Tab-separated table of C-alpha atoms in Angstrom:
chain	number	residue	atom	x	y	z
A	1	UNK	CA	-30.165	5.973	0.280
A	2	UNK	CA	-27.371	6.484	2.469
A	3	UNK	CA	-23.989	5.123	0.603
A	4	UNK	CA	-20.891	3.119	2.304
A	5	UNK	CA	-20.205	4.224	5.691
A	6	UNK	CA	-17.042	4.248	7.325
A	7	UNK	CA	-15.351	5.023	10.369
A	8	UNK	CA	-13.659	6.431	11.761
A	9	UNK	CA	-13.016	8.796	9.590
A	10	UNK	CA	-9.724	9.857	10.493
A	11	UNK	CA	-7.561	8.102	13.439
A	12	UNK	CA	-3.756	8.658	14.382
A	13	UNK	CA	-2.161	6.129	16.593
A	14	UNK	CA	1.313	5.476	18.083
A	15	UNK	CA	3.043	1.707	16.919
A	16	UNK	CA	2.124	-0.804	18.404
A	17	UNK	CA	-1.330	-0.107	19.112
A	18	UNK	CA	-4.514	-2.136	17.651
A	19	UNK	CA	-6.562	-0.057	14.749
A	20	UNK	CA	-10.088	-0.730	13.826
A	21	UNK	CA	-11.529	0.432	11.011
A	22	UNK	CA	-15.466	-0.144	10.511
A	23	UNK	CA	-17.442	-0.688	7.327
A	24	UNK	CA	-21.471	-0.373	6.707
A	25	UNK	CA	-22.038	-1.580	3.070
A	26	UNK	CA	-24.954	-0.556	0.785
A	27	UNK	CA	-28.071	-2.501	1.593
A	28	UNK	CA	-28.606	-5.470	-0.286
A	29	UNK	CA	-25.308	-5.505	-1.857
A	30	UNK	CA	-23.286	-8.926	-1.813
A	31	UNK	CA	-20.057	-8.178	-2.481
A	32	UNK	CA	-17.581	-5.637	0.340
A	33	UNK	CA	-13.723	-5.307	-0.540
A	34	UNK	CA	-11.348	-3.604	1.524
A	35	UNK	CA	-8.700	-1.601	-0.067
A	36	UNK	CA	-5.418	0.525	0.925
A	37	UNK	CA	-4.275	3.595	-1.231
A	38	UNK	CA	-0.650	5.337	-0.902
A	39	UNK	CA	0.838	7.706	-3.038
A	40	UNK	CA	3.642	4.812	-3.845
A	41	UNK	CA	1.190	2.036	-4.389
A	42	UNK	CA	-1.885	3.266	-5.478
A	43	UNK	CA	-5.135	1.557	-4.729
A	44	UNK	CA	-4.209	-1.926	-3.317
A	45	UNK	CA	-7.030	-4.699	-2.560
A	46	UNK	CA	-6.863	-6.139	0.722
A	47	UNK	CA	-9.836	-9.086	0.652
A	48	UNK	CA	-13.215	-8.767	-0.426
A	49	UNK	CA	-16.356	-11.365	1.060
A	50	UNK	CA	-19.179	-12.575	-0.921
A	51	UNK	CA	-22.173	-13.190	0.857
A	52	UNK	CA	-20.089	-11.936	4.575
A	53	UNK	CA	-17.426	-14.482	3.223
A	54	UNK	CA	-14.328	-13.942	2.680
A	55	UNK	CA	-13.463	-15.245	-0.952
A	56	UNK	CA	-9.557	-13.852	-1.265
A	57	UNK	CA	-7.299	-12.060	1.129
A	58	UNK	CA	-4.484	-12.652	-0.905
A	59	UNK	CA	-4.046	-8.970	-0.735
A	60	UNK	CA	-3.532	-8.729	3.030
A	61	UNK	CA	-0.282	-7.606	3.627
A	62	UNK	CA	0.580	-9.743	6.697
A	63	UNK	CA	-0.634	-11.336	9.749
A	64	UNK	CA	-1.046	-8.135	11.531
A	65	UNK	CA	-3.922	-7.460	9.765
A	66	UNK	CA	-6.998	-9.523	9.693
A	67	UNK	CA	-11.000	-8.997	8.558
A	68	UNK	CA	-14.143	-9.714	9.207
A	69	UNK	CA	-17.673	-9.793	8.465
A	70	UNK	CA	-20.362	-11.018	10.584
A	71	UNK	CA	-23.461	-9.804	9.020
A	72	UNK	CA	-24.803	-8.381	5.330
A	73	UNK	CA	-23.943	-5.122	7.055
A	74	UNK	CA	-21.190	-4.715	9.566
A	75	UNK	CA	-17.588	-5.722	8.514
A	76	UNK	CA	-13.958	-4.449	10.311
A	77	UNK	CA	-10.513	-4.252	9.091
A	78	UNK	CA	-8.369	-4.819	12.063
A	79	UNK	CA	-4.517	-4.417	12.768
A	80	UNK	CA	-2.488	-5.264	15.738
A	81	UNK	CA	0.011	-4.482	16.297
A	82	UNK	CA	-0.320	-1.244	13.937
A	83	UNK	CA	3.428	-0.087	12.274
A	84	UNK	CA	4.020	3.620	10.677
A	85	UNK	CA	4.418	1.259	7.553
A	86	UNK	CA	0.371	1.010	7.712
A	87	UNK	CA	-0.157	5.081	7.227
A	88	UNK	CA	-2.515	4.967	4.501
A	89	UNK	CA	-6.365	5.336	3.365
A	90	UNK	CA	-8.040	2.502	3.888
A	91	UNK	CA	-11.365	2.172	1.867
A	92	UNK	CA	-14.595	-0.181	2.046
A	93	UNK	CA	-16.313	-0.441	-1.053
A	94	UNK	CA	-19.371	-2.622	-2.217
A	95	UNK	CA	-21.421	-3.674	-5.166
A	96	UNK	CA	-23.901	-6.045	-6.168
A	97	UNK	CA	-23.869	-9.112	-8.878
A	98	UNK	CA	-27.048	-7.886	-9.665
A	99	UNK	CA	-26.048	-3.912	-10.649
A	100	UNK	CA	-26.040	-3.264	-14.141
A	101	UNK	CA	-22.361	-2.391	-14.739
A	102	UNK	CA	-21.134	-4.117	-12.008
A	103	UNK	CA	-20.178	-0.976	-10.466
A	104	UNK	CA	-18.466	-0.858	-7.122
A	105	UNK	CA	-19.401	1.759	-4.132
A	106	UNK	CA	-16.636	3.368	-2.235
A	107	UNK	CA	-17.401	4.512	1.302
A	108	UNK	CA	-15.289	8.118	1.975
A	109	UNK	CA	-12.347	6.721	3.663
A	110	UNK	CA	-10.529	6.081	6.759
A	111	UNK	CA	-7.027	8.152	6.806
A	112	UNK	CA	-4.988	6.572	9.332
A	113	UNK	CA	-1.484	8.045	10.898
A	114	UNK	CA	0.693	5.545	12.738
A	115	UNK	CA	3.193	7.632	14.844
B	1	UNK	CA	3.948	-6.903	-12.999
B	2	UNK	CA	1.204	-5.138	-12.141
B	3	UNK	CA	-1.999	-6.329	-13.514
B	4	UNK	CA	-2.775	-2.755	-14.340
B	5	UNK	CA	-0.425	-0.033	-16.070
B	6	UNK	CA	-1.272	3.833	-16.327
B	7	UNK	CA	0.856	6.724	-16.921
B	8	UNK	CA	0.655	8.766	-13.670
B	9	UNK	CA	1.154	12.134	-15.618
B	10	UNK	CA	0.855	15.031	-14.489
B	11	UNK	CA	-1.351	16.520	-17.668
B	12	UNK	CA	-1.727	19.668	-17.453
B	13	UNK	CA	-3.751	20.960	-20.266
B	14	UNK	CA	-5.811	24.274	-20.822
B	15	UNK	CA	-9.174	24.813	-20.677
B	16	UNK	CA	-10.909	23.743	-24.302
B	17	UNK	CA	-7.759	21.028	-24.575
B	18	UNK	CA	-8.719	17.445	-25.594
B	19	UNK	CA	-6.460	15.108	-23.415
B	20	UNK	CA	-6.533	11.349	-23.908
B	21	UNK	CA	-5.331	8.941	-21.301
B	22	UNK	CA	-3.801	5.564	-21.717
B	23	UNK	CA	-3.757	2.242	-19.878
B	24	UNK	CA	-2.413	-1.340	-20.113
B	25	UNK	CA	-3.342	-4.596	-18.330
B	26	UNK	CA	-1.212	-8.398	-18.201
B	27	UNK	CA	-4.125	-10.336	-18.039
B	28	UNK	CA	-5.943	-11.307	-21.863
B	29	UNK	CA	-8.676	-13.057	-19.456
B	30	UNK	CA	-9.847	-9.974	-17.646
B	31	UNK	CA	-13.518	-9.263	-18.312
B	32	UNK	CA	-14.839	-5.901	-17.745
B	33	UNK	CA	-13.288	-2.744	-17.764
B	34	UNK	CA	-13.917	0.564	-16.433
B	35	UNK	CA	-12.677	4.709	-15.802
B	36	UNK	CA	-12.742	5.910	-12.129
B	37	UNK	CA	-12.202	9.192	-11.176
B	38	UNK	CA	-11.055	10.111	-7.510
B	39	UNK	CA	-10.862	13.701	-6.747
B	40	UNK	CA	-8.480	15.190	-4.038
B	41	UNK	CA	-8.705	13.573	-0.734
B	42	UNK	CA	-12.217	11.886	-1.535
B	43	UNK	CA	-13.350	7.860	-2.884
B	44	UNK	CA	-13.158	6.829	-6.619
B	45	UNK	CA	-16.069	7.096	-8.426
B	46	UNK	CA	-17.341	5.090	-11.312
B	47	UNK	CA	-17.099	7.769	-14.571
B	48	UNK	CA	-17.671	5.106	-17.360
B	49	UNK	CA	-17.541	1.549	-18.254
B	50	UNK	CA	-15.633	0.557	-21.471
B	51	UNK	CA	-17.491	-1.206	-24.026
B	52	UNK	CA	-15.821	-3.535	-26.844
B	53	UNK	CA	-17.145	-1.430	-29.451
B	54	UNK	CA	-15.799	2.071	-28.086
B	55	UNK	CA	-18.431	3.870	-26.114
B	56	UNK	CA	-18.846	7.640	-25.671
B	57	UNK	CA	-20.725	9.519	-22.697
B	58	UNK	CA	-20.810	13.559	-23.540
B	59	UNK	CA	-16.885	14.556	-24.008
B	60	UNK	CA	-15.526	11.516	-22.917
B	61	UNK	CA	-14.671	8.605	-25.035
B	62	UNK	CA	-13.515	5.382	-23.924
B	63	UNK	CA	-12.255	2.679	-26.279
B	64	UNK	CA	-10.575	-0.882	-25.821
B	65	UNK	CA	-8.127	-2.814	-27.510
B	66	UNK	CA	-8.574	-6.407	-26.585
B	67	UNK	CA	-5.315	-7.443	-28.823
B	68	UNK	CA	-3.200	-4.953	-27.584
B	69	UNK	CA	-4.433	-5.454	-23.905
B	70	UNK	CA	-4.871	-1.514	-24.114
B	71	UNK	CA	-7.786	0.702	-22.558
B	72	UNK	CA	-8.207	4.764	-23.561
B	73	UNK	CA	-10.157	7.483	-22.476
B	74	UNK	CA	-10.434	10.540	-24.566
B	75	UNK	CA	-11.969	14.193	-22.832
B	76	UNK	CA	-12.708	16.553	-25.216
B	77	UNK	CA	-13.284	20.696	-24.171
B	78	UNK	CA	-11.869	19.927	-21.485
B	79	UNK	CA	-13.326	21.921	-17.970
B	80	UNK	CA	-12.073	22.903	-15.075
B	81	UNK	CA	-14.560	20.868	-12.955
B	82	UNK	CA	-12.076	17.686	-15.219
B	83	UNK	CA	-9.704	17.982	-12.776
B	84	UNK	CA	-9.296	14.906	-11.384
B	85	UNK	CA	-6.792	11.419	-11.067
B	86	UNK	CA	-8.579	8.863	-13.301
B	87	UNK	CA	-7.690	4.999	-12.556
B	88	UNK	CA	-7.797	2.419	-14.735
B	89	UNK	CA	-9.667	-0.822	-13.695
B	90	UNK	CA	-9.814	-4.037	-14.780
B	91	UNK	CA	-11.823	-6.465	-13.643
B	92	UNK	CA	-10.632	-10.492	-13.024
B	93	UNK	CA	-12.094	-13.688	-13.560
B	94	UNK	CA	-13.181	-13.619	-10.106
B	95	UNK	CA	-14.983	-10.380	-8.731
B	96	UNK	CA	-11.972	-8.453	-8.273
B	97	UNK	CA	-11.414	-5.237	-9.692
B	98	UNK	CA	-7.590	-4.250	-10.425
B	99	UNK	CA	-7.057	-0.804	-10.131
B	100	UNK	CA	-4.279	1.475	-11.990
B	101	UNK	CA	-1.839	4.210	-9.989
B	102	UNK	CA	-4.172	7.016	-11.710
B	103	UNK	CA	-3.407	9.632	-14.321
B	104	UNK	CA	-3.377	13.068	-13.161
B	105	UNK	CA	-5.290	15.635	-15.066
B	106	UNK	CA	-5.263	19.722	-14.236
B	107	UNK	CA	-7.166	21.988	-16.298
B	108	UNK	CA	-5.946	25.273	-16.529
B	109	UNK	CA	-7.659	28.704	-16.812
């Protein structure tokens, strides 16, 4: 079974420019979160869906950056306009209710550089 | 405050060392609780979930603390192969899991 998928995998832009970052999840899993790790802040949760809904994005860090989902297997993380601020790995990760320890699936990452 | 606390280290131990790691989180209604590990440059993987009771997997050992709000994880003999950052995670009332900074573990020849 083929895990997450993301990409890209790496992408460097210049400010100002719009970024998007794509996300497969594991078939048949419900659940897809979108997370940003820096050295200074560690893993951060953006928003996660339920079902391709989103059910917080209390985590998105303004309105630069938006997500969506329109089907059990496609979501994208988009910003616009991007800011060197955003420099960071940017994760999709998914699980299922129905897994026995809950456990979530991280997809290998998309390393972005804003010039 | 962050819902999750860790130590970021660095440890570094040598090879054969037992290391033990130690993590705090705010909220007394979180539900599950787990040890990632993330090696350099790659996605965190689940290593083990942490059971009321204390549960062990090989050299590892992870134990919780409900009253103290305080989550361990003990490797014994330690290997090289242990090198690693190991997060904390918490998971909420909701579906969302809180992760720590990471620890930082190198085992040395």
């Amino acid at each position: 079974d083929a895990g997450v998928i993301q990409s890209p995998r790496h992408e460097v832009t210049e400010m100002g420019q719009e970024v998007t970052l794509r996300c497969k999840p594991i078939s048949g899993h419900d659940y897809l979160f979108w997370y940003r790790q820096t050295m200074m802040r560690g893993l951060e949760l953006l928003i996660y869906f339920n079902n391709n809904v989103p059910i917080d994005d209390s985590g998105m860090p303004e309105d630069r950056f938006s997500a969506k989902m329109p089907n059990a297997s496609f979501s994208t993380l988009k910003i616009q306009p991007s800011e060197p601020r955003d420099s960071a790995v940017y994760f999709c990760a998914s699980s299922s209710i129905r897994g026995l320890r809950n456990e979530q699936f991280f997809g290998p990452g998309t390393r972005l550089t804003v010039l | 405050r962050k819902e999750v606390e860790q130590d970021p280290g660095p440890f570094n131990v040598p090879e054969g060392a037992t290391v033990a790691f130690n993590c705090t989180y705010s909220n007394s209604a979180s539900q599950s609780f787990f040890w990632y590990r993330q090696d350099c440059r790659k996605e965190p993987k689940l290593l083990m979930s942490v059971y009321s009771s204390g549960n062990e997997d090989g050299r590892f050992t992870a134990q919780l603390n409900r009253a103290s709000q305080y989550i361990s994880l003990l490797i014994r003999d330690s290997k090289l192969s242990d090198s690693a950052t190991y997060l904390c995670v918490v998971k909420g009332a909701g579906n969302q899991f809180y992760f720590g900074t990471g620890t930082s573990l190198t085992v040395i020849p």
